[in-house]
Amino acid sequence: MYKKFFGLQENPFNVNPDPRYLYLTPNTQEALACLTYGIETRKGFILLTGEVGTGKTTLINKLLEWLHKEGVFTAFVFNPRLSVSQFLEFMMADFGIPCESQHKGQMLLKLNQWLLDRYQAGERAVLVVDEAQNLSPQMLEEIRLLTNLETSTEKLLQIVLAGQPELEQKLKEPQLRQLRQRITLRAKTRQLTLEETQGYIEERLRIAGAEDPYIFSPEAVATVHRYARGIPRVTNLLCEHALVNAFACERKPVPSEIVEEVARDFDLDVVDPLARIPSPQGILGRPAEAGANGDQPPLIESLLQAINTLVDRLNQAEAHTAVHAEPDTEHKT
């Protein structure tokens, strides 16, 4: 709806991890270089960690895009809540390995032979596991054992584990020390600085076809950075809703007060976007606390309220546009 008003070809702040919109800060370039180097040199295990919303999945999608162009065989497991047999079945299906048997031993034999064939043909295979902080210690140990598929000189399977900082904490547990010792390279995604936030916003607008890169005022960009704390996902959220609100008010460029209004709608003026939300089990196995009324946690409740507010404003904007589009007529009695 706002694309024509701001001279855009597409929505620049969608939250889906589109690799076209990957903004290469020095840190992001370093992380991507670490991943590609580890795969090219067959290092075995590579770890990618970062806070929620800092672009890990977008970076992984960029890596997968590069791997596909290089002709590398890949398997991408994005749902870690699988049993061992389900995990192996999903991985082999994604690699394109036919296997009629559902027995673990038969699947591993089939996988080993397939990897040997790829190695002898000068080809590579990479397994990428996202949201790895949710893997059980048993599943992490099973993944570690996959690196035993090797020749006398090189690993047959390269593995990238991507997850939140909790993954690093989990790997410090004594029962996972063998896996921890096998991780040869570590990469991290980090929050954006103020200057990087400005570049991030301008780059996304450029890719979306913006005729004018200064759709947001400098004060608005600073306000976005203050509330988003440099987290790309929250930056997208603030910018997307700010564009809608600015369109409804017919304001160009987007002023800081509109960003302030959106931040209040999402309670970002009182809730730190970096604050950890307890898991369903809570701390030390206790249930996570609900909201004041015993229902949703405060942050989730505020997000739902903000979505309702956005829908109302979109309806108001449509009505406003319709009124201005109609010719003036005299009221008849």
Short mmCIF file of C-alpha atoms in Angstrom, two decimals:
data_model
loop_
_atom_site.label_atom_id
_atom_site.label_comp_id
_atom_site.label_asym_id
_atom_site.label_seq_id
_atom_site.Cartn_x
_atom_site.Cartn_y
_atom_site.Cartn_z
CA MET A 1 0.00 0.00 0.00
CA TYR A 2 2.78 2.45 0.85
CA LYS A 3 5.11 1.38 -1.98
CA LYS A 4 3.84 3.91 -4.53
CA PHE A 5 3.83 6.70 -1.94
CA PHE A 6 7.53 6.13 -1.14
CA GLY A 7 8.60 5.10 -4.67
CA LEU A 8 9.36 1.46 -3.83
CA GLN A 9 9.12 -1.65 -6.01
CA GLU A 10 8.74 -4.12 -3.12
CA ASN A 11 8.50 -4.18 0.65
CA PRO A 12 12.02 -3.51 1.94
CA PHE A 13 11.56 -4.65 5.53
CA ASN A 14 9.98 -8.09 5.31
CA VAL A 15 11.19 -10.26 8.17
CA ASN A 16 11.76 -13.35 6.01
CA PRO A 17 15.50 -14.20 5.69
CA ASP A 18 15.96 -13.19 2.04
CA PRO A 19 19.69 -13.50 1.16
CA ARG A 20 19.32 -10.66 -1.38
CA TYR A 21 18.94 -8.31 1.57
CA LEU A 22 21.99 -9.51 3.49
CA TYR A 23 23.84 -6.36 4.61
CA LEU A 24 27.55 -7.08 4.73
CA THR A 25 28.96 -5.32 7.78
CA PRO A 26 32.61 -6.11 8.60
CA ASN A 27 31.36 -8.62 11.18
CA THR A 28 28.98 -10.28 8.72
CA GLN A 29 31.72 -10.51 6.09
CA GLU A 30 34.02 -12.11 8.67
CA ALA A 31 31.36 -14.65 9.68
CA LEU A 32 30.59 -15.54 6.05
CA ALA A 33 34.29 -15.85 5.24
CA CYS A 34 34.74 -18.14 8.25
CA LEU A 35 31.93 -20.42 7.08
CA THR A 36 33.10 -20.60 3.46
CA TYR A 37 36.73 -21.16 4.48
CA GLY A 38 35.78 -23.97 6.85
CA ILE A 39 33.77 -25.73 4.16
CA GLU A 40 36.36 -25.28 1.41
CA THR A 41 39.13 -26.68 3.63
CA ARG A 42 36.98 -29.52 5.04
CA LYS A 43 37.36 -28.48 8.67
CA GLY A 44 34.49 -30.68 9.84
CA PHE A 45 32.53 -28.80 12.50
CA ILE A 46 31.79 -25.06 12.28
CA LEU A 47 29.77 -23.15 14.88
CA LEU A 48 27.67 -20.05 14.11
CA THR A 49 26.06 -18.27 17.05
CA GLY A 50 24.33 -14.95 17.65
CA GLU A 51 21.52 -13.27 19.52
CA VAL A 52 17.92 -13.67 18.39
CA GLY A 53 17.21 -11.55 15.30
CA THR A 54 20.81 -10.74 14.40
CA GLY A 55 20.65 -12.39 10.96
CA LYS A 56 21.89 -15.97 11.44
CA THR A 57 19.28 -17.54 9.16
CA THR A 58 19.77 -14.86 6.49
CA LEU A 59 23.50 -15.55 6.62
CA ILE A 60 22.85 -19.30 6.34
CA ASN A 61 20.60 -18.73 3.32
CA LYS A 62 23.38 -16.70 1.71
CA LEU A 63 25.81 -19.54 2.45
CA LEU A 64 23.41 -22.11 0.96
CA GLU A 65 22.97 -19.92 -2.13
CA TRP A 66 26.75 -19.86 -2.61
CA LEU A 67 27.04 -23.61 -2.01
CA HIS A 68 24.39 -24.36 -4.62
CA LYS A 69 26.21 -22.19 -7.16
CA GLU A 70 29.41 -24.11 -6.36
CA GLY A 71 27.65 -27.43 -6.95
CA VAL A 72 28.00 -28.53 -3.32
CA PHE A 73 25.47 -31.05 -2.01
CA THR A 74 23.59 -29.64 0.98
CA ALA A 75 21.09 -30.72 3.61
CA PHE A 76 19.41 -28.01 5.68
CA VAL A 77 17.68 -29.10 8.89
CA PHE A 78 15.63 -26.17 10.22
CA ASN A 79 13.48 -28.09 12.74
CA PRO A 80 15.75 -29.63 15.39
CA ARG A 81 12.92 -31.21 17.38
CA LEU A 82 13.28 -34.57 15.67
CA SER A 83 14.15 -38.03 16.87
CA VAL A 84 17.45 -39.55 15.74
CA SER A 85 15.77 -41.67 13.05
CA GLN A 86 13.66 -38.71 11.86
CA PHE A 87 16.77 -36.51 11.72
CA LEU A 88 18.67 -39.05 9.62
CA GLU A 89 15.69 -39.60 7.34
CA PHE A 90 15.22 -35.85 6.80
CA MET A 91 18.94 -35.30 6.16
CA MET A 92 19.22 -38.10 3.62
CA ALA A 93 16.08 -36.99 1.80
CA ASP A 94 17.47 -33.45 1.55
CA PHE A 95 20.76 -34.80 0.22
CA GLY A 96 18.75 -36.80 -2.31
CA ILE A 97 20.00 -40.18 -1.05
CA PRO A 98 17.47 -42.96 -1.68
CA CYS A 99 17.15 -45.36 1.23
CA GLU A 100 14.33 -47.84 1.64
CA SER A 101 15.34 -49.01 5.11
CA GLN A 102 14.42 -46.99 8.22
CA HIS A 103 17.02 -48.78 10.38
CA LYS A 104 19.74 -46.49 11.67
CA GLY A 105 22.57 -48.85 10.74
CA GLN A 106 21.40 -49.24 7.15
CA MET A 107 20.91 -45.48 6.76
CA LEU A 108 24.44 -44.78 8.04
CA LEU A 109 25.93 -47.38 5.67
CA LYS A 110 24.07 -45.81 2.77
CA LEU A 111 25.19 -42.32 3.84
CA ASN A 112 28.82 -43.41 4.21
CA GLN A 113 28.91 -44.96 0.73
CA TRP A 114 27.27 -41.89 -0.80
CA LEU A 115 29.80 -39.59 0.90
CA LEU A 116 32.69 -41.76 -0.35
CA ASP A 117 31.31 -41.54 -3.87
CA ARG A 118 31.10 -37.74 -3.58
CA TYR A 119 34.67 -37.56 -2.25
CA GLN A 120 36.06 -39.73 -5.05
CA ALA A 121 34.26 -37.51 -7.57
CA GLY A 122 35.87 -34.41 -6.03
CA GLU A 123 32.54 -33.18 -4.66
CA ARG A 124 31.58 -31.91 -1.21
CA ALA A 125 28.60 -32.40 1.12
CA VAL A 126 27.50 -29.96 3.83
CA LEU A 127 24.94 -30.44 6.60
CA VAL A 128 23.52 -27.21 8.09
CA VAL A 129 21.47 -27.37 11.29
CA ASP A 130 19.62 -24.21 12.32
CA GLU A 131 18.17 -23.50 15.80
CA ALA A 132 20.72 -25.98 17.15
CA GLN A 133 20.33 -24.66 20.70
CA ASN A 134 17.13 -26.74 20.82
CA LEU A 135 18.93 -30.01 20.06
CA SER A 136 19.07 -32.51 22.91
CA PRO A 137 22.49 -33.65 24.17
CA GLN A 138 21.72 -37.07 22.68
CA MET A 139 21.00 -35.57 19.25
CA LEU A 140 24.13 -33.41 19.39
CA GLU A 141 26.17 -36.52 20.17
CA GLU A 142 24.61 -38.33 17.19
CA ILE A 143 25.57 -35.40 14.95
CA ARG A 144 29.13 -35.54 16.32
CA LEU A 145 29.36 -39.20 15.39
CA LEU A 146 28.59 -38.27 11.78
CA THR A 147 32.06 -36.70 11.61
CA ASN A 148 33.50 -40.21 12.08
CA LEU A 149 32.57 -40.67 8.42
CA GLU A 150 36.02 -39.76 7.08
CA THR A 151 39.03 -40.90 5.13
CA SER A 152 42.47 -41.15 6.69
CA THR A 153 43.12 -37.52 5.78
CA GLU A 154 39.82 -35.62 5.42
CA LYS A 155 36.26 -35.37 6.73
CA LEU A 156 33.63 -36.58 4.30
CA LEU A 157 30.85 -34.43 5.77
CA GLN A 158 31.09 -30.76 6.75
CA ILE A 159 28.66 -29.69 9.49
CA VAL A 160 27.49 -26.18 10.37
CA LEU A 161 25.67 -25.77 13.69
CA ALA A 162 23.81 -22.45 14.00
CA GLY A 163 22.03 -21.27 17.11
CA GLN A 164 21.53 -18.74 19.86
CA PRO A 165 24.09 -18.10 22.63
CA GLU A 166 22.43 -20.87 24.66
CA LEU A 167 24.08 -23.30 22.23
CA GLU A 168 27.52 -22.18 23.42
CA GLN A 169 26.44 -22.74 27.01
CA LYS A 170 25.08 -26.20 26.17
CA LEU A 171 28.36 -27.17 24.53
CA LYS A 172 30.15 -26.49 27.81
CA GLU A 173 28.34 -29.41 29.46
CA PRO A 174 30.71 -32.27 30.36
CA GLN A 175 28.86 -34.89 28.28
CA LEU A 176 29.41 -32.78 25.14
CA ARG A 177 33.14 -32.19 25.59
CA GLN A 178 33.99 -34.45 22.61
CA LEU A 179 31.79 -32.35 20.34
CA ARG A 180 33.22 -29.13 21.77
CA GLN A 181 36.76 -30.30 21.00
CA ARG A 182 35.83 -31.03 17.38
CA ILE A 183 34.58 -27.53 16.61
CA THR A 184 37.45 -26.06 14.61
CA LEU A 185 35.94 -22.70 13.61
CA ARG A 186 33.52 -20.32 15.35
CA ALA A 187 31.62 -17.43 13.76
CA LYS A 188 29.25 -14.92 15.36
CA THR A 189 26.60 -12.45 14.25
CA ARG A 190 26.46 -9.22 16.23
CA GLN A 191 24.25 -6.15 16.68
CA LEU A 192 24.51 -3.20 14.30
CA THR A 193 26.15 0.06 15.28
CA LEU A 194 24.32 3.35 14.61
CA GLU A 195 26.29 3.86 11.39
CA GLU A 196 25.59 0.27 10.33
CA THR A 197 21.88 0.72 11.10
CA GLN A 198 21.79 3.73 8.76
CA GLY A 199 23.60 1.75 6.05
CA TYR A 200 21.34 -1.26 6.67
CA ILE A 201 18.17 0.80 6.19
CA GLU A 202 19.49 2.59 3.10
CA GLU A 203 20.68 -0.66 1.51
CA ARG A 204 17.33 -2.39 1.99
CA LEU A 205 15.54 0.61 0.52
CA ARG A 206 17.92 0.61 -2.45
CA ILE A 207 17.36 -3.11 -3.13
CA ALA A 208 13.60 -2.52 -2.88
CA GLY A 209 13.91 0.03 -5.71
CA ALA A 210 13.75 3.27 -3.75
CA GLU A 211 14.13 6.34 -5.95
CA ASP A 212 15.07 8.41 -2.89
CA PRO A 213 17.36 6.64 -0.37
CA TYR A 214 16.51 9.19 2.35
CA ILE A 215 13.01 7.98 3.11
CA PHE A 216 13.82 8.05 6.83
CA SER A 217 15.08 11.27 8.42
CA PRO A 218 18.44 11.03 10.27
CA GLU A 219 16.56 11.52 13.55
CA ALA A 220 14.22 8.63 12.67
CA VAL A 221 17.20 6.36 11.93
CA ALA A 222 18.75 7.24 15.30
CA THR A 223 15.43 6.48 17.02
CA VAL A 224 15.17 3.13 15.24
CA HIS A 225 18.66 2.21 16.41
CA ARG A 226 17.92 3.31 19.98
CA TYR A 227 14.86 1.10 20.31
CA ALA A 228 16.07 -1.84 18.17
CA ARG A 229 19.44 -1.94 19.94
CA GLY A 230 21.04 -2.85 16.60
CA ILE A 231 18.99 -6.03 16.09
CA PRO A 232 18.11 -6.33 12.37
CA ARG A 233 14.81 -8.14 12.95
CA VAL A 234 13.55 -5.44 15.33
CA THR A 235 14.89 -2.77 12.95
CA ASN A 236 12.76 -4.31 10.18
CA LEU A 237 9.74 -4.37 12.47
CA LEU A 238 10.08 -0.69 13.41
CA CYS A 239 10.79 0.47 9.85
CA GLU A 240 7.93 -1.51 8.31
CA HIS A 241 5.33 -0.15 10.73
CA ALA A 242 6.82 3.36 10.55
CA LEU A 243 6.37 3.35 6.76
CA VAL A 244 2.73 2.31 7.15
CA ASN A 245 2.06 5.01 9.76
CA ALA A 246 3.89 7.68 7.72
CA PHE A 247 1.87 6.73 4.65
CA ALA A 248 -1.37 6.99 6.64
CA CYS A 249 -0.32 10.48 7.82
CA GLU A 250 1.19 11.42 4.44
CA ARG A 251 4.55 12.27 6.01
CA LYS A 252 7.79 12.26 4.01
CA PRO A 253 10.50 11.63 5.08
CA VAL A 254 9.52 9.43 8.03
CA PRO A 255 9.99 11.56 11.17
CA SER A 256 11.35 10.32 14.50
CA GLU A 257 8.02 10.83 16.31
CA ILE A 258 6.37 8.17 14.14
CA VAL A 259 9.14 5.70 15.04
CA GLU A 260 8.60 6.65 18.70
CA GLU A 261 4.90 5.89 18.31
CA VAL A 262 5.60 2.46 16.78
CA ALA A 263 8.11 1.67 19.53
CA ARG A 264 5.47 2.45 22.15
CA ASP A 265 2.96 0.24 20.34
CA PHE A 266 5.39 -2.65 20.69
CA ASP A 267 6.38 -1.71 24.25
CA LEU A 268 9.96 -1.28 23.11
CA ASP A 269 10.15 1.79 25.33
CA VAL A 270 9.82 -0.52 28.36
CA VAL A 271 10.89 -3.97 27.09
CA ASP A 272 14.50 -4.61 26.08
CA PRO A 273 14.50 -6.52 22.75
CA LEU A 274 17.57 -8.40 24.00
CA ALA A 275 15.76 -9.60 27.13
CA ARG A 276 15.55 -13.37 27.28
CA ILE A 277 12.06 -14.88 27.32
CA PRO A 278 11.95 -17.98 29.55
CA SER A 279 11.45 -21.30 27.81
CA PRO A 280 8.24 -23.27 28.48
CA GLN A 281 10.14 -25.18 31.16
CA GLY A 282 11.39 -21.96 32.70
CA ILE A 283 14.53 -21.75 34.78
CA LEU A 284 15.59 -24.91 36.62
CA GLY A 285 12.57 -26.74 35.26
CA ARG A 286 9.96 -24.34 36.73
CA PRO A 287 7.13 -23.18 34.47
CA ALA A 288 7.68 -19.83 32.78
CA GLU A 289 5.73 -16.95 34.30
CA ALA A 290 2.65 -15.75 32.47
CA GLY A 291 1.42 -12.20 32.19
CA ALA A 292 -0.30 -10.24 34.90
CA ASN A 293 -3.64 -11.90 34.09
CA GLY A 294 -2.16 -15.37 33.89
CA ASP A 295 -2.29 -15.55 30.09
CA GLN A 296 0.36 -14.40 27.59
CA PRO A 297 3.82 -13.13 28.64
CA PRO A 298 3.96 -9.28 28.51
CA LEU A 299 6.07 -9.05 25.34
CA ILE A 300 3.84 -11.44 23.37
CA GLU A 301 0.74 -9.60 24.56
CA SER A 302 2.18 -6.24 23.45
CA LEU A 303 3.07 -7.67 20.01
CA LEU A 304 -0.50 -8.89 19.55
CA GLN A 305 -1.85 -5.47 20.55
CA ALA A 306 0.51 -3.76 18.11
CA ILE A 307 -0.65 -6.00 15.26
CA ASN A 308 -4.27 -5.04 16.00
CA THR A 309 -3.25 -1.37 16.05
CA LEU A 310 -1.53 -1.78 12.65
CA VAL A 311 -4.65 -3.37 11.14
CA ASP A 312 -6.76 -0.44 12.40
CA ARG A 313 -4.35 2.07 10.89
CA LEU A 314 -4.30 0.25 7.57
CA ASN A 315 -8.10 0.39 7.48
CA GLN A 316 -7.98 4.11 8.31
CA ALA A 317 -5.42 4.67 5.53
CA GLU A 318 -7.62 2.86 3.00
CA ALA A 319 -10.62 4.95 4.04
CA HIS A 320 -8.54 8.12 3.82
CA THR A 321 -7.37 7.22 0.31
CA ALA A 322 -10.90 6.39 -0.79
CA VAL A 323 -12.29 9.72 0.47
CA HIS A 324 -9.64 11.72 -1.40
CA ALA A 325 -10.24 9.70 -4.55
CA GLU A 326 -14.00 10.52 -4.68
CA PRO A 327 -15.15 13.76 -6.40
CA ASP A 328 -16.81 16.36 -4.21
CA THR A 329 -20.61 16.24 -4.36
CA GLU A 330 -23.26 18.31 -2.66
CA HIS A 331 -25.33 16.69 0.06
CA LYS A 332 -28.97 16.27 -0.92
CA THR A 333 -31.78 16.70 1.58
#
